[in-house]
Short mmCIF file of C-alpha atoms in Angstrom, two decimals:
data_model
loop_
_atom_site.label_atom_id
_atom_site.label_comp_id
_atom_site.label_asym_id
_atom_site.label_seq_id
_atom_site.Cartn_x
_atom_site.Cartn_y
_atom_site.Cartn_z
CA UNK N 183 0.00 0.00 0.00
CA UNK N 184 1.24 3.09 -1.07
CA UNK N 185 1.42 6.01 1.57
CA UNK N 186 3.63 8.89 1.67
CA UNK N 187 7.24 8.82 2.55
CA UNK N 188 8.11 7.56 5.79
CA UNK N 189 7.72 10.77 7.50
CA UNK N 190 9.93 10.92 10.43
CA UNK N 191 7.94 13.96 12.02
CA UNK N 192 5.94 12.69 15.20
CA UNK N 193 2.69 13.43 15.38
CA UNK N 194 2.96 16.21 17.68
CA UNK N 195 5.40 18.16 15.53
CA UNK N 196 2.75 17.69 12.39
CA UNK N 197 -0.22 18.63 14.24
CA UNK N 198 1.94 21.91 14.93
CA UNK N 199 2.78 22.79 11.32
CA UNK N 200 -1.59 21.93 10.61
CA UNK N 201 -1.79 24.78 13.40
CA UNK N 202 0.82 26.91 10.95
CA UNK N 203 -1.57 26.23 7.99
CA UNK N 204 0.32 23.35 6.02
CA UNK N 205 -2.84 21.21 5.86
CA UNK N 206 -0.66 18.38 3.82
CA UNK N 207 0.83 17.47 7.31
CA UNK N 208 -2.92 16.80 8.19
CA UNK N 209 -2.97 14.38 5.81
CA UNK N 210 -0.18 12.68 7.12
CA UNK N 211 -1.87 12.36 9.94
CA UNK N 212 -5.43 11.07 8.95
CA UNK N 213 -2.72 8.54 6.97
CA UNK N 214 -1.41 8.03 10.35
CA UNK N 215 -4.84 7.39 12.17
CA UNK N 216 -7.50 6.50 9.66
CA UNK N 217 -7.18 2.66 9.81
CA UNK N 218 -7.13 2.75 13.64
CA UNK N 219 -9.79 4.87 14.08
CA UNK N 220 -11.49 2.30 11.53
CA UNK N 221 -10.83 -0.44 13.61
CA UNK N 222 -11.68 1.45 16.62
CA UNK N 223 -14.94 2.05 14.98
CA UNK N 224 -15.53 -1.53 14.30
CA UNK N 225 -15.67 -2.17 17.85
CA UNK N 226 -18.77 -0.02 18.36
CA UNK N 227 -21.02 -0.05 15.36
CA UNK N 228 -21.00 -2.72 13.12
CA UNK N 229 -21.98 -1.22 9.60
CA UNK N 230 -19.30 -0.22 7.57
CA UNK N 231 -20.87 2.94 6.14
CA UNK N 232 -21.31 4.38 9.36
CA UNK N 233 -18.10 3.41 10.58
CA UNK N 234 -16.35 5.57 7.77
CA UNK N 235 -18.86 8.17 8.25
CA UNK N 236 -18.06 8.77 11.51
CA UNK N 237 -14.58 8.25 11.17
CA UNK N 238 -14.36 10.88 8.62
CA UNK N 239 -16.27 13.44 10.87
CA UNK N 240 -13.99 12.91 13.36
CA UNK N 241 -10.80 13.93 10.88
CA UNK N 242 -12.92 16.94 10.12
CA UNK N 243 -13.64 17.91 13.56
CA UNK N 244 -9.83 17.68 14.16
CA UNK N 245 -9.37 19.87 11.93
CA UNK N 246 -11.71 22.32 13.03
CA UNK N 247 -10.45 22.14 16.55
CA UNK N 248 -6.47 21.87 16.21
CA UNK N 249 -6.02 25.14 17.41
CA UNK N 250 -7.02 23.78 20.78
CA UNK N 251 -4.49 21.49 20.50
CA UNK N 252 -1.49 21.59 22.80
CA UNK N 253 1.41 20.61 21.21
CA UNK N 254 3.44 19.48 24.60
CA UNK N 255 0.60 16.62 25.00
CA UNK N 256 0.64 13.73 22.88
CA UNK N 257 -1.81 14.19 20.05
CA UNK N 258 -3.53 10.33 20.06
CA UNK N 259 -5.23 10.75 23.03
CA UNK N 260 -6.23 13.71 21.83
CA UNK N 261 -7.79 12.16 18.42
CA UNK N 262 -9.02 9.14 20.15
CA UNK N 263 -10.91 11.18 22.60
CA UNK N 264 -12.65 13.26 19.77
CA UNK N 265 -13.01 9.55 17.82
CA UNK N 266 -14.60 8.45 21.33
CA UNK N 267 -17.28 11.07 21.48
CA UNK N 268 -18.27 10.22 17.90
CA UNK N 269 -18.44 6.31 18.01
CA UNK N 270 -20.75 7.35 21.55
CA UNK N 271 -22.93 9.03 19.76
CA UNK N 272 -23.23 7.15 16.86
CA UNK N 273 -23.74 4.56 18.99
CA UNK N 274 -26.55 6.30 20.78
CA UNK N 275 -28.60 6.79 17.82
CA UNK N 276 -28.46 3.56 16.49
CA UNK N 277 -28.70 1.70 20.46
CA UNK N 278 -32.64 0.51 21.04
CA UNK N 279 -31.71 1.10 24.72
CA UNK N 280 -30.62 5.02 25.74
CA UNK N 281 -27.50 4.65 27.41
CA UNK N 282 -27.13 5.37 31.08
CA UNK N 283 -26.88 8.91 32.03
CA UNK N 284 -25.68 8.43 35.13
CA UNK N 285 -22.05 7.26 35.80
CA UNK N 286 -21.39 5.54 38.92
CA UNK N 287 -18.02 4.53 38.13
CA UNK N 288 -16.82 7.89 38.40
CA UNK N 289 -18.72 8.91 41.39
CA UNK N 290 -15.86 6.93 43.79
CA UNK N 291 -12.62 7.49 43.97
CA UNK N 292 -11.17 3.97 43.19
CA UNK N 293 -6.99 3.27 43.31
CA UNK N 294 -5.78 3.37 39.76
CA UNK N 295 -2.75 0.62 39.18
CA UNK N 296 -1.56 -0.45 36.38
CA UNK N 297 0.26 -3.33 36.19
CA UNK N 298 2.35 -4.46 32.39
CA UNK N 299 3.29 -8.06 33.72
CA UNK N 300 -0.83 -8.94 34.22
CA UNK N 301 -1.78 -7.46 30.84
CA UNK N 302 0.99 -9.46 29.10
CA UNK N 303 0.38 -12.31 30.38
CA UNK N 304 -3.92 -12.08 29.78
CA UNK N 305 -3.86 -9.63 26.60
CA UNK N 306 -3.93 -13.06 24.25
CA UNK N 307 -7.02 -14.46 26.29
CA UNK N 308 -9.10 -11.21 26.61
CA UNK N 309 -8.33 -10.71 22.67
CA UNK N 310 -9.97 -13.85 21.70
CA UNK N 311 -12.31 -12.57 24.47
CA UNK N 312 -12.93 -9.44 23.08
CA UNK N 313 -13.69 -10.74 19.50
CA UNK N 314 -16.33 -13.25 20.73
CA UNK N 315 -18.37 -11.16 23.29
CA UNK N 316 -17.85 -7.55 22.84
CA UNK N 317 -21.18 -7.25 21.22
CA UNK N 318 -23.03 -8.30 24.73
CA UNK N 319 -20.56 -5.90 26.71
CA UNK N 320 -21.86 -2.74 27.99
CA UNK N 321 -20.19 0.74 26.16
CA UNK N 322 -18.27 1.80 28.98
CA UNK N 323 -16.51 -1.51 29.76
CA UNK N 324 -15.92 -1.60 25.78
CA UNK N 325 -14.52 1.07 25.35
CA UNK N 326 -11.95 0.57 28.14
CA UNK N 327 -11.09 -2.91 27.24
CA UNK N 328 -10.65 -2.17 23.30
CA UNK N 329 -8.55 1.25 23.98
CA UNK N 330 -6.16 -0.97 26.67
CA UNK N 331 -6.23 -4.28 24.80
CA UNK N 332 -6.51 -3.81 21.42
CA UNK N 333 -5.00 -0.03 21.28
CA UNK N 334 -2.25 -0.47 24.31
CA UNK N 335 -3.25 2.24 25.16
CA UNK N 336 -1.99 3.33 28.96
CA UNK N 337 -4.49 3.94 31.53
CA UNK N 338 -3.78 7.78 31.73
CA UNK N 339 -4.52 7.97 28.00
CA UNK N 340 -7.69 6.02 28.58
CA UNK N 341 -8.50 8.65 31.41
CA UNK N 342 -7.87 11.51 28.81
CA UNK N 343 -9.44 9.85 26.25
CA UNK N 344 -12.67 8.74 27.92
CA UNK N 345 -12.29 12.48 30.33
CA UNK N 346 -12.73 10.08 33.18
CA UNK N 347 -10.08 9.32 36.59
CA UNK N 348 -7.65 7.43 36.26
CA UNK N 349 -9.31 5.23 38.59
CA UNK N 350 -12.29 4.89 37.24
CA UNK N 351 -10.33 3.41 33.91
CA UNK N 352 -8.82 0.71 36.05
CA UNK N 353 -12.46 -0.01 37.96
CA UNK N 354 -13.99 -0.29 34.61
CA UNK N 355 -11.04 -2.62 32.26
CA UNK N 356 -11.29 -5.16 36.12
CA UNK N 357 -15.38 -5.19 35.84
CA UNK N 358 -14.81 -5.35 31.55
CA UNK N 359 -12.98 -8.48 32.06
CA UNK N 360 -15.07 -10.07 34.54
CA UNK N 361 -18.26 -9.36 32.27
CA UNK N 362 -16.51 -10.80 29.42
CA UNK N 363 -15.30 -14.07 31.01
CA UNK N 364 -19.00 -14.86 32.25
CA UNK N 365 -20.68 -13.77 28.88
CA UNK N 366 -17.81 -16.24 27.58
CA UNK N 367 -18.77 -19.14 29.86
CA UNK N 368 -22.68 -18.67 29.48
CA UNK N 369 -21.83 -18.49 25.52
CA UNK N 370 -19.67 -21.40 25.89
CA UNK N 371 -22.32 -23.44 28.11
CA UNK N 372 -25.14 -22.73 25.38
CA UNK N 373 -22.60 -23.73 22.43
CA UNK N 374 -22.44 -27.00 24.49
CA UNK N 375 -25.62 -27.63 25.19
CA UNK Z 163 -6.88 -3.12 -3.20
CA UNK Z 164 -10.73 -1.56 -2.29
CA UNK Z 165 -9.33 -1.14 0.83
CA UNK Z 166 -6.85 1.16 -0.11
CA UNK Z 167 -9.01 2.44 -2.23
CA UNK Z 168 -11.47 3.87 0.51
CA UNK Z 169 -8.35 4.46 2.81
CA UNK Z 170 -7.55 7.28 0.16
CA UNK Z 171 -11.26 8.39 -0.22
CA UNK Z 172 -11.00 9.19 3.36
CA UNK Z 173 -8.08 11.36 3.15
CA UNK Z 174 -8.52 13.41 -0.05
CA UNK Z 175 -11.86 13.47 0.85
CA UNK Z 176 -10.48 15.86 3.73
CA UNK Z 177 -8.02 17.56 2.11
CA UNK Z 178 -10.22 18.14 -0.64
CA UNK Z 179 -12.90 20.19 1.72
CA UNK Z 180 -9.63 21.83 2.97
CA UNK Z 181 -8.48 23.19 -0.53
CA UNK Z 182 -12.14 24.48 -0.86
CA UNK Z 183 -12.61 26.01 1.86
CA UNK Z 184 -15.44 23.69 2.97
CA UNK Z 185 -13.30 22.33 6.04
CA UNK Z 186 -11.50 25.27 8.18
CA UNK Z 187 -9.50 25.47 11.29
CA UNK Z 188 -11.36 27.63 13.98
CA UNK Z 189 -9.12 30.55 14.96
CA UNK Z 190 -7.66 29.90 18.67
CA UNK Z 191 -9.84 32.76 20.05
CA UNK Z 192 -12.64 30.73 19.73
CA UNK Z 193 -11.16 28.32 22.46
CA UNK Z 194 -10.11 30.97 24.30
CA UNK Z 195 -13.38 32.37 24.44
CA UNK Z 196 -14.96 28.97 25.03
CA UNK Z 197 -12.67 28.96 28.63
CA UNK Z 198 -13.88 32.07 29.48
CA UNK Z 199 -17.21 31.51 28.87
CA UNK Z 200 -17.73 28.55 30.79
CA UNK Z 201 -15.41 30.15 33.35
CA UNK Z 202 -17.49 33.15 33.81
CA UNK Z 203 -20.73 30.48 33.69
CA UNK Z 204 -19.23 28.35 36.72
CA UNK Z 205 -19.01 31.53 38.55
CA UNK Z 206 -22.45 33.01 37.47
CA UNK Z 207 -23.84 29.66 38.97
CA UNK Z 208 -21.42 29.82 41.97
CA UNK Z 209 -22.19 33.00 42.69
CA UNK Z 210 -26.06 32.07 42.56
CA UNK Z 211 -25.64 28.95 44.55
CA UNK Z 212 -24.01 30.65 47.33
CA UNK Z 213 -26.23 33.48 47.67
CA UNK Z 214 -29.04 30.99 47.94
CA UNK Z 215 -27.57 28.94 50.74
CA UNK Z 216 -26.91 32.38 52.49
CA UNK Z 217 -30.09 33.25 52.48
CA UNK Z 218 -31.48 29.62 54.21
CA UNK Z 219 -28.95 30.00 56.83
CA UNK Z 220 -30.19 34.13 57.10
CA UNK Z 221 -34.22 33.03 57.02
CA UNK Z 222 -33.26 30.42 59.58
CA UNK Z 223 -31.58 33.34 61.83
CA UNK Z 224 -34.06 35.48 61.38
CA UNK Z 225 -37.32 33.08 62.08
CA UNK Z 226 -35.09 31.26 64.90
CA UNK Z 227 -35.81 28.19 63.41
CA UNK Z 228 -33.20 25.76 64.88
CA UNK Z 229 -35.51 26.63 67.90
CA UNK Z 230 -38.80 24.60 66.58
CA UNK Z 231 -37.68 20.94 66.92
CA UNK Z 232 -36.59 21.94 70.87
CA UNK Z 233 -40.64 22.35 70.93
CA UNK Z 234 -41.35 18.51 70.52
CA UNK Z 235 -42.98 16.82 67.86
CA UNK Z 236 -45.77 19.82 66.93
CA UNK Z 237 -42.22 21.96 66.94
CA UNK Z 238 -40.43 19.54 64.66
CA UNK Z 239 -43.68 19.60 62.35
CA UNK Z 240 -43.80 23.59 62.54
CA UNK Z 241 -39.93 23.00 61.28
CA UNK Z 242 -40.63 21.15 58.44
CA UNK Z 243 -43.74 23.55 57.45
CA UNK Z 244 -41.38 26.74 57.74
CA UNK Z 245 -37.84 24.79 56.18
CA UNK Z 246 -37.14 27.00 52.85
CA UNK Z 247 -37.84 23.50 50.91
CA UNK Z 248 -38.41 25.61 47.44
CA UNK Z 249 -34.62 27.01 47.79
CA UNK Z 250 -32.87 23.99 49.14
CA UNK Z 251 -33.81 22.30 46.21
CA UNK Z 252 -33.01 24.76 44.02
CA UNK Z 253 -29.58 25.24 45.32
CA UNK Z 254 -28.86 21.32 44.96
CA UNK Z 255 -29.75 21.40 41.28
CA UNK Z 256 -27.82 24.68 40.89
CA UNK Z 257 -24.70 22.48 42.18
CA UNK Z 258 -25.36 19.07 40.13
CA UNK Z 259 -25.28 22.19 37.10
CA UNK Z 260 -22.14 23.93 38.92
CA UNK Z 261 -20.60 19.91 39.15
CA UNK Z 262 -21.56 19.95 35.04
CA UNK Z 263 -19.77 22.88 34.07
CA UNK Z 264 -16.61 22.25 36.45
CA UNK Z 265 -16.69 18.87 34.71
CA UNK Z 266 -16.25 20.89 31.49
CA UNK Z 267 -12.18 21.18 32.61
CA UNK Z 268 -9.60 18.76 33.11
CA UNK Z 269 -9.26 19.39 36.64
CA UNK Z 270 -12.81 18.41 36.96
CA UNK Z 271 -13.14 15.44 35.11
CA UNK Z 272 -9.97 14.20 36.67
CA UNK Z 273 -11.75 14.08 40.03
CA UNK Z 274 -14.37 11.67 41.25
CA UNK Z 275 -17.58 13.12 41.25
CA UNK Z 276 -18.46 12.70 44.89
CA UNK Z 277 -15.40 15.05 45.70
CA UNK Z 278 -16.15 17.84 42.90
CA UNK Z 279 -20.06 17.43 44.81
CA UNK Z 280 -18.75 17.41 48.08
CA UNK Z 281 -16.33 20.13 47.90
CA UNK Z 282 -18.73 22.53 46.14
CA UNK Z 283 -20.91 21.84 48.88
CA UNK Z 284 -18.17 22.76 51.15
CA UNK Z 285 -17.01 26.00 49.17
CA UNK Z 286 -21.01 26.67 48.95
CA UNK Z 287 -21.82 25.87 52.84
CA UNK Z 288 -18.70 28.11 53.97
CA UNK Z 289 -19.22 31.09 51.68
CA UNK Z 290 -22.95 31.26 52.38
CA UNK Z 291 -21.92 31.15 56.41
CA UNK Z 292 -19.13 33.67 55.72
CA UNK Z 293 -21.97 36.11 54.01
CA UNK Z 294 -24.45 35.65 56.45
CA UNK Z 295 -22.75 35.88 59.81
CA UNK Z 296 -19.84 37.31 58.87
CA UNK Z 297 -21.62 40.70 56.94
CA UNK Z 298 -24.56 42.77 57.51
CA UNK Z 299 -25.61 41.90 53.85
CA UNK Z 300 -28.59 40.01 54.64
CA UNK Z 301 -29.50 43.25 56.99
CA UNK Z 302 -28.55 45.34 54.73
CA UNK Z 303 -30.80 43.64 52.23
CA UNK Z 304 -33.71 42.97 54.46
CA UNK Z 305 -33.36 46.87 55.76
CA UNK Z 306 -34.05 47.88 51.88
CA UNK Z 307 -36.58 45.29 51.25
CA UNK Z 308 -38.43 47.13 54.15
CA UNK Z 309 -38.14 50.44 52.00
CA UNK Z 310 -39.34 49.23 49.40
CA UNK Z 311 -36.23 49.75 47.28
CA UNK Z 312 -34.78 46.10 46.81
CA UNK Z 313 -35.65 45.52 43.13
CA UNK Z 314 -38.20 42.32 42.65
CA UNK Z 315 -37.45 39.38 42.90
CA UNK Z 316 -35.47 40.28 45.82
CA UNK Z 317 -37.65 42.81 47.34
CA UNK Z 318 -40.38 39.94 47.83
CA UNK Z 319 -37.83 37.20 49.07
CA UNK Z 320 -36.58 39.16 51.73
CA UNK Z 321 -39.89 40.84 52.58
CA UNK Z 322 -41.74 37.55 52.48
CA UNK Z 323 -38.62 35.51 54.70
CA UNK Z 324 -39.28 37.63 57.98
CA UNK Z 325 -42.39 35.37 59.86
CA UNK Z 326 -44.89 36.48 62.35
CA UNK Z 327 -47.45 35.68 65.22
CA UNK Z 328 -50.26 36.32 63.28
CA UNK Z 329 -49.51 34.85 59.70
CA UNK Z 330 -47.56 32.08 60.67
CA UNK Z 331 -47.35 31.46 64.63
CA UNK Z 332 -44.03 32.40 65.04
CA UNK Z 333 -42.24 35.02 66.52
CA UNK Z 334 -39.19 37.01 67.88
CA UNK Z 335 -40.79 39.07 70.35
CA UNK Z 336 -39.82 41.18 73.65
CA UNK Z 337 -42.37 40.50 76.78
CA UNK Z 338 -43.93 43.51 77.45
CA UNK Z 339 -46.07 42.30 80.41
CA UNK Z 340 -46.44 38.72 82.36
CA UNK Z 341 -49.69 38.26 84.25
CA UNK Z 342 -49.71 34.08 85.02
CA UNK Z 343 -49.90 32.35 82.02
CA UNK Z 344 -50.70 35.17 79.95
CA UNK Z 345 -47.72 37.38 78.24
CA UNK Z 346 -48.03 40.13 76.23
CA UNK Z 347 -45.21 40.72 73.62
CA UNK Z 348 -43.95 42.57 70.46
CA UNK Z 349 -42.31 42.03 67.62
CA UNK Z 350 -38.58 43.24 67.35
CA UNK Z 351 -39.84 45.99 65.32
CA UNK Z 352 -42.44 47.27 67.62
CA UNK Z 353 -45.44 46.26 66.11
CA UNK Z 354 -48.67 45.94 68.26
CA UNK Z 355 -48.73 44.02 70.81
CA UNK Z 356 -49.78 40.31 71.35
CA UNK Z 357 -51.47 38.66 73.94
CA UNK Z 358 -50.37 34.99 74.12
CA UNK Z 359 -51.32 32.11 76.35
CA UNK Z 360 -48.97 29.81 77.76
CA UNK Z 361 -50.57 26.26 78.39
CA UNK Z 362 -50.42 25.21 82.40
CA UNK Z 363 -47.52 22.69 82.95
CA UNK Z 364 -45.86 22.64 79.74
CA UNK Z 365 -41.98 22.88 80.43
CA UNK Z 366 -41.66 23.95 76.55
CA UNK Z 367 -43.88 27.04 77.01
CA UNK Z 368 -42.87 28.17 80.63
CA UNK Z 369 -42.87 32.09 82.14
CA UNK Z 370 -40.75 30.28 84.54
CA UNK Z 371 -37.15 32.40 84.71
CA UNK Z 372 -38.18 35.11 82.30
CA UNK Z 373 -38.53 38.53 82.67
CA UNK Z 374 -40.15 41.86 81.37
CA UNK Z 375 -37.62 42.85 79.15
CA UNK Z 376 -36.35 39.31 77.67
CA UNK Z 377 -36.23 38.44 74.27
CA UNK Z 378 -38.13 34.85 73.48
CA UNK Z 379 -39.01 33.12 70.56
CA UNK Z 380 -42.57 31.95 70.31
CA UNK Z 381 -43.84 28.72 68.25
CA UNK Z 382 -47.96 29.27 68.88
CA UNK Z 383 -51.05 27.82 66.99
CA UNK Z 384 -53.50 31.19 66.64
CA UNK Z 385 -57.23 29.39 67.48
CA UNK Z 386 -60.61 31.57 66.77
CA UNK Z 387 -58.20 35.15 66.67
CA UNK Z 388 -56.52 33.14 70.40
CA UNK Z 389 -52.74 32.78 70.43
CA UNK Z 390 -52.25 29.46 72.14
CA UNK Z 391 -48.19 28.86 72.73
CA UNK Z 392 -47.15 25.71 72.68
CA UNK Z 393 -43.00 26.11 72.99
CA UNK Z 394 -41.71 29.54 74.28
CA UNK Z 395 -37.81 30.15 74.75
CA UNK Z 396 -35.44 33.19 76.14
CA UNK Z 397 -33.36 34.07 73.11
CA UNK Z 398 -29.82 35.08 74.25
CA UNK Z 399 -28.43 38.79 73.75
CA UNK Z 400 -25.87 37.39 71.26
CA UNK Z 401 -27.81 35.48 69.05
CA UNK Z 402 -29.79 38.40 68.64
CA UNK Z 403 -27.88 39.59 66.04
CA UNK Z 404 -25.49 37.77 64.14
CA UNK Z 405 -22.17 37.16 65.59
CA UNK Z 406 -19.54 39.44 62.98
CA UNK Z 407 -17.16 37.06 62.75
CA UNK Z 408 -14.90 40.07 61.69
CA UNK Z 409 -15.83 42.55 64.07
CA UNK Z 410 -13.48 43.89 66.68
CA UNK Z 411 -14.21 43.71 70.83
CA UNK Z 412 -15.45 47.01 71.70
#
């Protein structure tokens, strides 16, 4: 697949010429971001159309809003958290159930640790997790498990991302992978049966 | 190969918009202004909030409310018929809408949302106590609300916060004359003078200890044009007026 020259510029250092007014260094980035955000996508709505859609609203709200953009922070949180809102909200029109308004996961403090060694070591199981049962998960749990699994992203990215403590991203990827591994068993119990 | 395809759609899609002017960057004003806005908002509401919760704390001074429940169970229900319901509620909606807009910056999303409630209740609690005990602005307020010159909605808050024997069966009165279990009182502001009777044997509603002279609060039920008292209590010199928590010994 052709895409431009391996550009050496980080995305930071691009997203600060965009600010200048050289919009082809935007177009390194949606190079950059576009299939991620696709994939991203994938794990919220499932038609392809809408996926794209939204992905390509998101590149144009970027746009709009890289101004705001600080160029000291890293820039994929910063994407992803703008992707985030969209794949929400896209999800919101299309859910039969309104999501919950009210989030009690970030009405406790809750100790935030991260820990490498225990996502190494489960990251192949909660993938193959991931791919069977994400459909049954709630959003919130999703969203957290996809952005630390699948995206490696780091829990203080997830905060940023998802505007949420950094505790509350560890209370929700511990509850996400409990969910999973039961909607896993009772899927695996029916398969049996 | 269609996968690249829509991959580049995508992109020069984007930059296509861009080159036409369809897709620009909003200037770095707007932002700017976006922060201030919901800066100055937070503070509108905090402001508003505050001044809210000052005034419960100043219609419970100036009623003597805290006083009801000592009267037993008709004195607890008299507290929860005179309790400023209308503006506690309103002031905990105007903080889950402060706890919105503080959520609106890092700092606040950063923090649980029990501790952004909590300590805006805090910050709200203190300031309103600050305001009320601390200033002569609810007098101040309540003095020009009394001239007629407090501009509405104000001029009917305050006017309508102070209670009396009559309209409500409360009072802040000075004893004027004791004769058994019959006192005659006024108002604080020297209005005519009630005649109230005191039931035999009640400890809440007692002539016992008091003076011509004292200051009492009154909690009465007003029967066929009769003011029957059913808790009575000497109101110290100092909680007359508010305590000025700045004010220097004389």
């Amino acid at each position: 697949m052709k895409t431009t020259a391996t550009d050496a510029r980080t995305d930071e250092e691009l997203a600060g010429l965009v600010q200048s007014g050289d919009s082809n260094s935007f177009g390194v980035l949606v190079e950059r971001y576009e299939k991620k955000l696709l994939r991203y996508g994938r794990k919220f709505l499932s038609t392809r159309e809408d996926i794209e859609d939204i992905v390509q609203e998101v590149f144009m709200k970027a746009y709009q809003g890289i101004k705001s953009f600080d160029t000291h922070k890293r820039f994929s949180p910063w994407i992803y958290r703008i992707a985030h809102n969209g794949f929400v909200n896209g999800l919101k029109k299309k859910s039969r159930n309104p999501l919950s308004y009210i989030d009690f996961d970030t009405l406790f403090p809750h100790p935030a640790y991260e820990d490498p060694a225990l996502k190494e070591r489960e990251e192949k199981e909660i993938r193959e997790l991931i791919d069977k049962g994400l459909g049954e998960l709630d959003h919130k749990y999703r969203e957290a498990l996809i952005l630390y699994y699948l995206e490696d992203m780091s829990y203080k990215d997830i905060a940023e991302i998802l505007e949420v403590p950094t505790g509350t991203v560890g209370i929700r990827i511990k509850r996400g992978r409990e969910a999973l591994r039961k909607i896993y068993e009772h899927m695996d119990h029916h398969e049996r049966a | 190969m269609n996968e690249h395809n829509q991959d580049k759609n995508i992109k020069d899609e984007i930059l296509r918009k861009i080159e036409a002017h369809e897709l620009s960057m909003r200037p770095k004003v707007y932002f700017t202004l976006k922060v201030v806005v919901f800066t100055l908002l937070a503070f509108a509401v905090l402001v508003v909030t505050v001044f809210i919760f000052n005034f419960i704390l100043f219609f419970f001074r100036l009623n003597s409310l805290a006083m009801l429940p000592g009267f037993g169970a008709r004195g607890f229900i008299a507290f929860i018929r005179f309790f400023p319901w209308e503006f506690l509620l309103l002031d905990i909606l105007l903080i889950f809408a402060l706890q919105w807009v503080v959520r609106k910056f890092r700092f606040g999303y950063k923090t649980p949302t029990l501790y952004v409630l909590g300590g805006l209740v805090v910050v709200t609690a203190l300031c309103g106590f600050i305001i009320d005990r601390g200033t002569y602005f609810n007098d101040f307020l309540l003095h020009r609300a009394d001239e007629q010159r407090l501009p509405m909605p104000f001029g009917k808050m305050y006017m309508q916060a102070r209670h009396s024997l009559q309209t409500s069966g409360i009072c802040r009165c000075l004893i004027v004359a004791i004769n058994g279990n019959i006192v005659t009182v006024k108002d604080f502001d020297g209005s005519l003078p009630y005649t109230i009777v005191l039931p035999e044997n009640s400890r809440r509603a007692t002539t016992t200890y008091l003076k011509i002279g004292d200051r009492v609060f009154i909690a009465a039920d007003v029967k066929s044009g009769v003011i029957h008292a059913f808790g009575l209590k000497k109101i110290s010199t100092e909680t007359v007026w508010p305590r000025r928590l700045l004010q220097t010994s004389q």
